[in-house]
Amino acid sequence: MQKFTKLSGIAAPLPLVNIDTDMIIPKQFLKTIKRSGLGVNLFDEMRYDDDGKEIPDFVLNKPQYRDAQILVAGDNFGCGSSREHAPWAIADFGITCVIAPSYADIFYNNCFKNGILPIALPQEQVDVLIKDAEKGANARIEVDLEAQTITSSDGDVFSFEVDAFKKHCLLNGLDDIGLTMEKAGAIDSFEAQAAAARPWV
């Protein structure tokens, strides 16, 4: 997993409330167990018409937001089913930070396990960042995980809270496998001792 330290990127405004995981990645794309390749289907039913053509008015189809790395969204983001494909699709598109007033718990935790920083801010601060994002590609929002701050293109600075353990994992690029591998030495030592004590196992 890639380390997340600081990010200066284009933010796409999506001020809709109750964006559920089926909106993020519809059920027909859940057959894969690969984390890659889902970005093209992110928000599929909002991005494409019935013929598979892009809907020009959808934010991620607009030229200024095609390379967005930050998504500024509405309340209760990621509600619905617990599918981990939702953060997979977000990350595969290139978005590594989501900012919203609140999140569904399972989605929120899945983000950290997939290298995405989900930030919860008061609605009035999210509104400021949405307006900032509406300026397009010329407005870049800066996110500093170490300092736990967000800086708008106008210089507004907002602080955010993040669990210390989850912060450690993002800063060091550690998913569940990475956390386990940090203990590789202790695991090898235990296995060697166990093999010596019980060679018949």
PDB file of C-alpha atoms in Angstrom:
ATOM      1  CA  MET A   1       0.000   0.000   0.000  1.00  0.00           C
ATOM      2  CA  GLN A   2       1.279   3.485  -0.866  1.00  0.00           C
ATOM      3  CA  LYS A   3       2.216   5.784   1.993  1.00  0.00           C
ATOM      4  CA  PHE A   4      -0.016   8.791   2.556  1.00  0.00           C
ATOM      5  CA  THR A   5       1.806  11.800   3.964  1.00  0.00           C
ATOM      6  CA  LYS A   6       0.887  14.999   2.115  1.00  0.00           C
ATOM      7  CA  LEU A   7      -1.376  15.555  -0.859  1.00  0.00           C
ATOM      8  CA  SER A   8      -1.843  18.611  -3.026  1.00  0.00           C
ATOM      9  CA  GLY A   9      -4.494  17.832  -5.588  1.00  0.00           C
ATOM     10  CA  ILE A  10      -7.562  18.757  -7.548  1.00  0.00           C
ATOM     11  CA  ALA A  11     -10.757  18.297  -5.573  1.00  0.00           C
ATOM     12  CA  ALA A  12     -14.003  17.236  -7.226  1.00  0.00           C
ATOM     13  CA  PRO A  13     -17.208  18.556  -5.628  1.00  0.00           C
ATOM     14  CA  LEU A  14     -19.995  16.002  -5.190  1.00  0.00           C
ATOM     15  CA  PRO A  15     -22.364  17.599  -2.659  1.00  0.00           C
ATOM     16  CA  LEU A  16     -24.895  14.759  -2.529  1.00  0.00           C
ATOM     17  CA  VAL A  17     -26.014  13.204   0.753  1.00  0.00           C
ATOM     18  CA  ASN A  18     -26.371   9.454   1.371  1.00  0.00           C
ATOM     19  CA  ILE A  19     -24.111   8.339  -1.468  1.00  0.00           C
ATOM     20  CA  ASP A  20     -24.230   4.594  -0.924  1.00  0.00           C
ATOM     21  CA  THR A  21     -21.781   1.916  -1.999  1.00  0.00           C
ATOM     22  CA  ASP A  22     -24.049   0.775  -4.841  1.00  0.00           C
ATOM     23  CA  MET A  23     -23.834   4.285  -6.289  1.00  0.00           C
ATOM     24  CA  ILE A  24     -20.051   4.207  -5.839  1.00  0.00           C
ATOM     25  CA  ILE A  25     -19.673   0.823  -7.568  1.00  0.00           C
ATOM     26  CA  PRO A  26     -22.872  -0.926  -8.783  1.00  0.00           C
ATOM     27  CA  LYS A  27     -23.450  -4.582  -7.948  1.00  0.00           C
ATOM     28  CA  GLN A  28     -22.724  -5.910 -11.466  1.00  0.00           C
ATOM     29  CA  PHE A  29     -19.051  -5.038 -11.012  1.00  0.00           C
ATOM     30  CA  LEU A  30     -18.557  -7.046  -7.816  1.00  0.00           C
ATOM     31  CA  LYS A  31     -17.555 -10.299  -9.527  1.00  0.00           C
ATOM     32  CA  THR A  32     -13.860  -9.473  -9.464  1.00  0.00           C
ATOM     33  CA  ILE A  33     -11.588  -9.965  -6.463  1.00  0.00           C
ATOM     34  CA  LYS A  34      -8.906  -7.722  -7.983  1.00  0.00           C
ATOM     35  CA  ARG A  35      -8.432  -4.229  -6.593  1.00  0.00           C
ATOM     36  CA  SER A  36      -7.480  -2.827  -9.983  1.00  0.00           C
ATOM     37  CA  GLY A  37      -9.659  -2.034 -12.977  1.00  0.00           C
ATOM     38  CA  LEU A  38     -12.702  -0.730 -11.111  1.00  0.00           C
ATOM     39  CA  GLY A  39     -11.933   2.977 -11.491  1.00  0.00           C
ATOM     40  CA  VAL A  40     -13.585   3.133 -14.898  1.00  0.00           C
ATOM     41  CA  ASN A  41     -16.854   2.010 -13.269  1.00  0.00           C
ATOM     42  CA  LEU A  42     -16.718   4.403 -10.315  1.00  0.00           C
ATOM     43  CA  PHE A  43     -20.157   6.071 -10.035  1.00  0.00           C
ATOM     44  CA  ASP A  44     -21.054   4.111 -13.177  1.00  0.00           C
ATOM     45  CA  GLU A  45     -24.778   4.876 -13.216  1.00  0.00           C
ATOM     46  CA  MET A  46     -24.142   8.597 -12.790  1.00  0.00           C
ATOM     47  CA  ARG A  47     -21.203   8.757 -15.217  1.00  0.00           C
ATOM     48  CA  TYR A  48     -22.683   6.866 -18.182  1.00  0.00           C
ATOM     49  CA  ASP A  49     -26.009   6.701 -19.988  1.00  0.00           C
ATOM     50  CA  ASP A  50     -27.749   3.462 -21.038  1.00  0.00           C
ATOM     51  CA  ASP A  51     -25.570   3.283 -24.149  1.00  0.00           C
ATOM     52  CA  GLY A  52     -22.364   3.525 -22.141  1.00  0.00           C
ATOM     53  CA  LYS A  53     -21.636   7.077 -23.223  1.00  0.00           C
ATOM     54  CA  GLU A  54     -20.331   9.611 -20.724  1.00  0.00           C
ATOM     55  CA  ILE A  55     -22.830  12.042 -19.241  1.00  0.00           C
ATOM     56  CA  PRO A  56     -21.037  15.388 -19.722  1.00  0.00           C
ATOM     57  CA  ASP A  57     -22.610  17.068 -16.692  1.00  0.00           C
ATOM     58  CA  PHE A  58     -21.317  14.521 -14.177  1.00  0.00           C
ATOM     59  CA  VAL A  59     -18.443  16.040 -12.253  1.00  0.00           C
ATOM     60  CA  LEU A  60     -15.811  13.359 -12.923  1.00  0.00           C
ATOM     61  CA  ASN A  61     -16.536  13.537 -16.663  1.00  0.00           C
ATOM     62  CA  LYS A  62     -15.713  17.226 -16.798  1.00  0.00           C
ATOM     63  CA  PRO A  63     -12.187  17.912 -18.133  1.00  0.00           C
ATOM     64  CA  GLN A  64     -11.115  19.864 -15.057  1.00  0.00           C
ATOM     65  CA  TYR A  65     -11.893  16.952 -12.705  1.00  0.00           C
ATOM     66  CA  ARG A  66     -10.695  13.907 -14.634  1.00  0.00           C
ATOM     67  CA  ASP A  67      -7.479  13.884 -12.612  1.00  0.00           C
ATOM     68  CA  ALA A  68      -9.110  14.621  -9.256  1.00  0.00           C
ATOM     69  CA  GLN A  69      -7.339  13.119  -6.266  1.00  0.00           C
ATOM     70  CA  ILE A  70      -9.742  14.463  -3.638  1.00  0.00           C
ATOM     71  CA  LEU A  71     -13.510  14.089  -3.434  1.00  0.00           C
ATOM     72  CA  VAL A  72     -15.576  16.546  -1.374  1.00  0.00           C
ATOM     73  CA  ALA A  73     -18.964  14.989  -0.729  1.00  0.00           C
ATOM     74  CA  GLY A  74     -22.154  15.178   1.325  1.00  0.00           C
ATOM     75  CA  ASP A  75     -23.229  13.648   4.616  1.00  0.00           C
ATOM     76  CA  ASN A  76     -23.344   9.870   5.282  1.00  0.00           C
ATOM     77  CA  PHE A  77     -20.937   8.971   2.481  1.00  0.00           C
ATOM     78  CA  GLY A  78     -20.457   5.245   1.833  1.00  0.00           C
ATOM     79  CA  CYS A  79     -23.681   4.041   3.417  1.00  0.00           C
ATOM     80  CA  GLY A  80     -25.381   0.857   2.246  1.00  0.00           C
ATOM     81  CA  SER A  81     -23.692  -2.523   1.821  1.00  0.00           C
ATOM     82  CA  SER A  82     -20.231  -3.236   3.178  1.00  0.00           C
ATOM     83  CA  ARG A  83     -18.603  -4.030  -0.195  1.00  0.00           C
ATOM     84  CA  GLU A  84     -14.879  -3.339  -0.148  1.00  0.00           C
ATOM     85  CA  HIS A  85     -15.078  -2.796  -3.906  1.00  0.00           C
ATOM     86  CA  ALA A  86     -16.247   0.768  -3.141  1.00  0.00           C
ATOM     87  CA  PRO A  87     -12.878   1.993  -1.816  1.00  0.00           C
ATOM     88  CA  TRP A  88     -11.143  -0.165  -4.429  1.00  0.00           C
ATOM     89  CA  ALA A  89     -12.961   1.747  -7.191  1.00  0.00           C
ATOM     90  CA  ILE A  90     -12.255   5.124  -5.597  1.00  0.00           C
ATOM     91  CA  ALA A  91      -8.551   4.337  -5.224  1.00  0.00           C
ATOM     92  CA  ASP A  92      -8.270   2.875  -8.733  1.00  0.00           C
ATOM     93  CA  PHE A  93      -9.739   6.075 -10.186  1.00  0.00           C
ATOM     94  CA  GLY A  94      -6.932   7.983  -8.441  1.00  0.00           C
ATOM     95  CA  ILE A  95      -8.770   9.507  -5.494  1.00  0.00           C
ATOM     96  CA  THR A  96      -6.841   9.084  -2.234  1.00  0.00           C
ATOM     97  CA  CYS A  97      -8.765  11.448   0.030  1.00  0.00           C
ATOM     98  CA  VAL A  98     -12.491  11.889   0.654  1.00  0.00           C
ATOM     99  CA  ILE A  99     -13.840  14.805   2.681  1.00  0.00           C
ATOM    100  CA  ALA A 100     -17.412  14.693   4.006  1.00  0.00           C
ATOM    101  CA  PRO A 101     -19.385  15.537   7.168  1.00  0.00           C
ATOM    102  CA  SER A 102     -19.845  11.855   8.062  1.00  0.00           C
ATOM    103  CA  TYR A 103     -19.383   8.295   6.795  1.00  0.00           C
ATOM    104  CA  ALA A 104     -20.837   4.845   7.203  1.00  0.00           C
ATOM    105  CA  ASP A 105     -18.583   3.018   9.668  1.00  0.00           C
ATOM    106  CA  ILE A 106     -17.638   0.013   7.517  1.00  0.00           C
ATOM    107  CA  PHE A 107     -16.825   2.132   4.482  1.00  0.00           C
ATOM    108  CA  TYR A 108     -14.820   4.523   6.676  1.00  0.00           C
ATOM    109  CA  ASN A 109     -12.665   1.704   8.052  1.00  0.00           C
ATOM    110  CA  ASN A 110     -12.267   0.067   4.634  1.00  0.00           C
ATOM    111  CA  CYS A 111     -10.823   3.313   3.277  1.00  0.00           C
ATOM    112  CA  PHE A 112      -7.859   3.195   5.641  1.00  0.00           C
ATOM    113  CA  LYS A 113      -7.170  -0.422   4.683  1.00  0.00           C
ATOM    114  CA  ASN A 114      -6.942   0.624   1.040  1.00  0.00           C
ATOM    115  CA  GLY A 115      -4.763   3.724   1.267  1.00  0.00           C
ATOM    116  CA  ILE A 116      -7.572   6.292   1.271  1.00  0.00           C
ATOM    117  CA  LEU A 117      -7.817   9.023   3.901  1.00  0.00           C
ATOM    118  CA  PRO A 118     -11.471   9.737   4.788  1.00  0.00           C
ATOM    119  CA  ILE A 119     -11.765  13.059   6.616  1.00  0.00           C
ATOM    120  CA  ALA A 120     -14.849  14.107   8.578  1.00  0.00           C
ATOM    121  CA  LEU A 121     -15.386  17.854   8.965  1.00  0.00           C
ATOM    122  CA  PRO A 122     -18.301  20.002  10.143  1.00  0.00           C
ATOM    123  CA  GLN A 123     -20.789  20.794   7.380  1.00  0.00           C
ATOM    124  CA  GLU A 124     -19.845  24.483   7.274  1.00  0.00           C
ATOM    125  CA  GLN A 125     -16.200  23.601   6.597  1.00  0.00           C
ATOM    126  CA  VAL A 126     -17.176  21.067   3.949  1.00  0.00           C
ATOM    127  CA  ASP A 127     -19.287  23.784   2.299  1.00  0.00           C
ATOM    128  CA  VAL A 128     -16.213  26.037   2.086  1.00  0.00           C
ATOM    129  CA  LEU A 129     -14.200  23.247   0.457  1.00  0.00           C
ATOM    130  CA  ILE A 130     -17.005  22.426  -1.981  1.00  0.00           C
ATOM    131  CA  LYS A 131     -17.051  26.046  -3.141  1.00  0.00           C
ATOM    132  CA  ASP A 132     -13.276  25.942  -3.427  1.00  0.00           C
ATOM    133  CA  ALA A 133     -13.448  22.736  -5.468  1.00  0.00           C
ATOM    134  CA  GLU A 134     -16.003  24.287  -7.800  1.00  0.00           C
ATOM    135  CA  LYS A 135     -13.239  26.562  -9.105  1.00  0.00           C
ATOM    136  CA  GLY A 136     -11.895  23.605 -11.085  1.00  0.00           C
ATOM    137  CA  ALA A 137      -8.358  22.479 -11.816  1.00  0.00           C
ATOM    138  CA  ASN A 138      -6.779  25.792 -10.820  1.00  0.00           C
ATOM    139  CA  ALA A 139      -7.858  25.316  -7.199  1.00  0.00           C
ATOM    140  CA  ARG A 140      -5.748  22.736  -5.401  1.00  0.00           C
ATOM    141  CA  ILE A 141      -6.509  21.590  -1.876  1.00  0.00           C
ATOM    142  CA  GLU A 142      -3.624  20.515   0.350  1.00  0.00           C
ATOM    143  CA  VAL A 143      -3.985  17.699   2.872  1.00  0.00           C
ATOM    144  CA  ASP A 144      -1.266  17.129   5.478  1.00  0.00           C
ATOM    145  CA  LEU A 145      -1.846  13.911   7.406  1.00  0.00           C
ATOM    146  CA  GLU A 146       1.067  14.423   9.795  1.00  0.00           C
ATOM    147  CA  ALA A 147      -0.186  17.877  10.816  1.00  0.00           C
ATOM    148  CA  GLN A 148      -3.840  16.831  10.393  1.00  0.00           C
ATOM    149  CA  THR A 149      -4.712  19.938   8.401  1.00  0.00           C
ATOM    150  CA  ILE A 150      -6.497  20.803   5.163  1.00  0.00           C
ATOM    151  CA  THR A 151      -5.620  24.027   3.347  1.00  0.00           C
ATOM    152  CA  SER A 152      -7.927  25.425   0.678  1.00  0.00           C
ATOM    153  CA  SER A 153      -6.665  27.264  -2.397  1.00  0.00           C
ATOM    154  CA  ASP A 154      -7.674  30.499  -0.639  1.00  0.00           C
ATOM    155  CA  GLY A 155      -5.538  29.682   2.396  1.00  0.00           C
ATOM    156  CA  ASP A 156      -8.307  28.574   4.773  1.00  0.00           C
ATOM    157  CA  VAL A 157      -6.913  25.969   7.157  1.00  0.00           C
ATOM    158  CA  PHE A 158      -9.058  23.316   8.821  1.00  0.00           C
ATOM    159  CA  SER A 159      -7.894  20.746  11.370  1.00  0.00           C
ATOM    160  CA  PHE A 160      -9.249  17.224  11.389  1.00  0.00           C
ATOM    161  CA  GLU A 161      -9.194  14.291  13.786  1.00  0.00           C
ATOM    162  CA  VAL A 162      -7.922  10.836  12.899  1.00  0.00           C
ATOM    163  CA  ASP A 163      -7.344   7.726  14.983  1.00  0.00           C
ATOM    164  CA  ALA A 164      -3.661   7.444  15.916  1.00  0.00           C
ATOM    165  CA  PHE A 165      -3.365   3.816  14.808  1.00  0.00           C
ATOM    166  CA  LYS A 166      -5.071   4.434  11.456  1.00  0.00           C
ATOM    167  CA  LYS A 167      -2.855   7.483  10.952  1.00  0.00           C
ATOM    168  CA  HIS A 168       0.239   5.354  11.632  1.00  0.00           C
ATOM    169  CA  CYS A 169      -0.895   2.779   9.075  1.00  0.00           C
ATOM    170  CA  LEU A 170      -1.464   5.371   6.336  1.00  0.00           C
ATOM    171  CA  LEU A 171       1.759   7.246   7.016  1.00  0.00           C
ATOM    172  CA  ASN A 172       3.697   3.994   6.732  1.00  0.00           C
ATOM    173  CA  GLY A 173       1.672   2.386   3.950  1.00  0.00           C
ATOM    174  CA  LEU A 174       0.549  -0.537   6.080  1.00  0.00           C
ATOM    175  CA  ASP A 175      -2.522  -2.590   5.275  1.00  0.00           C
ATOM    176  CA  ASP A 176      -3.438  -5.707   7.283  1.00  0.00           C
ATOM    177  CA  ILE A 177      -0.788  -7.798   5.515  1.00  0.00           C
ATOM    178  CA  GLY A 178       1.830  -5.094   6.020  1.00  0.00           C
ATOM    179  CA  LEU A 179       1.030  -4.944   9.723  1.00  0.00           C
ATOM    180  CA  THR A 180       1.502  -8.701   9.970  1.00  0.00           C
ATOM    181  CA  MET A 181       4.803  -8.562   8.088  1.00  0.00           C
ATOM    182  CA  GLU A 182       6.127  -6.040  10.603  1.00  0.00           C
ATOM    183  CA  LYS A 183       6.152  -9.001  12.998  1.00  0.00           C
ATOM    184  CA  ALA A 184       7.910 -11.322  10.550  1.00  0.00           C
ATOM    185  CA  GLY A 185      10.933 -11.751  12.812  1.00  0.00           C
ATOM    186  CA  ALA A 186       8.836 -12.719  15.819  1.00  0.00           C
ATOM    187  CA  ILE A 187       6.734 -15.061  13.668  1.00  0.00           C
ATOM    188  CA  ASP A 188       9.839 -16.807  12.282  1.00  0.00           C
ATOM    189  CA  SER A 189      11.263 -17.145  15.795  1.00  0.00           C
ATOM    190  CA  PHE A 190       8.030 -18.660  17.118  1.00  0.00           C
ATOM    191  CA  GLU A 191       7.807 -21.117  14.223  1.00  0.00           C
ATOM    192  CA  ALA A 192      11.411 -22.218  14.734  1.00  0.00           C
ATOM    193  CA  GLN A 193      10.828 -22.791  18.450  1.00  0.00           C
ATOM    194  CA  ALA A 194       7.562 -24.604  17.787  1.00  0.00           C
ATOM    195  CA  ALA A 195       9.203 -26.851  15.189  1.00  0.00           C
ATOM    196  CA  ALA A 196      12.017 -27.721  17.601  1.00  0.00           C
ATOM    197  CA  ALA A 197       9.637 -28.434  20.465  1.00  0.00           C
ATOM    198  CA  ARG A 198       7.128 -30.399  18.364  1.00  0.00           C
ATOM    199  CA  PRO A 199       8.908 -31.791  15.296  1.00  0.00           C
ATOM    200  CA  TRP A 200       6.052 -34.194  14.641  1.00  0.00           C
ATOM    201  CA  VAL A 201       3.614 -31.360  13.873  1.00  0.00           C
TER     202      VAL A 201
END
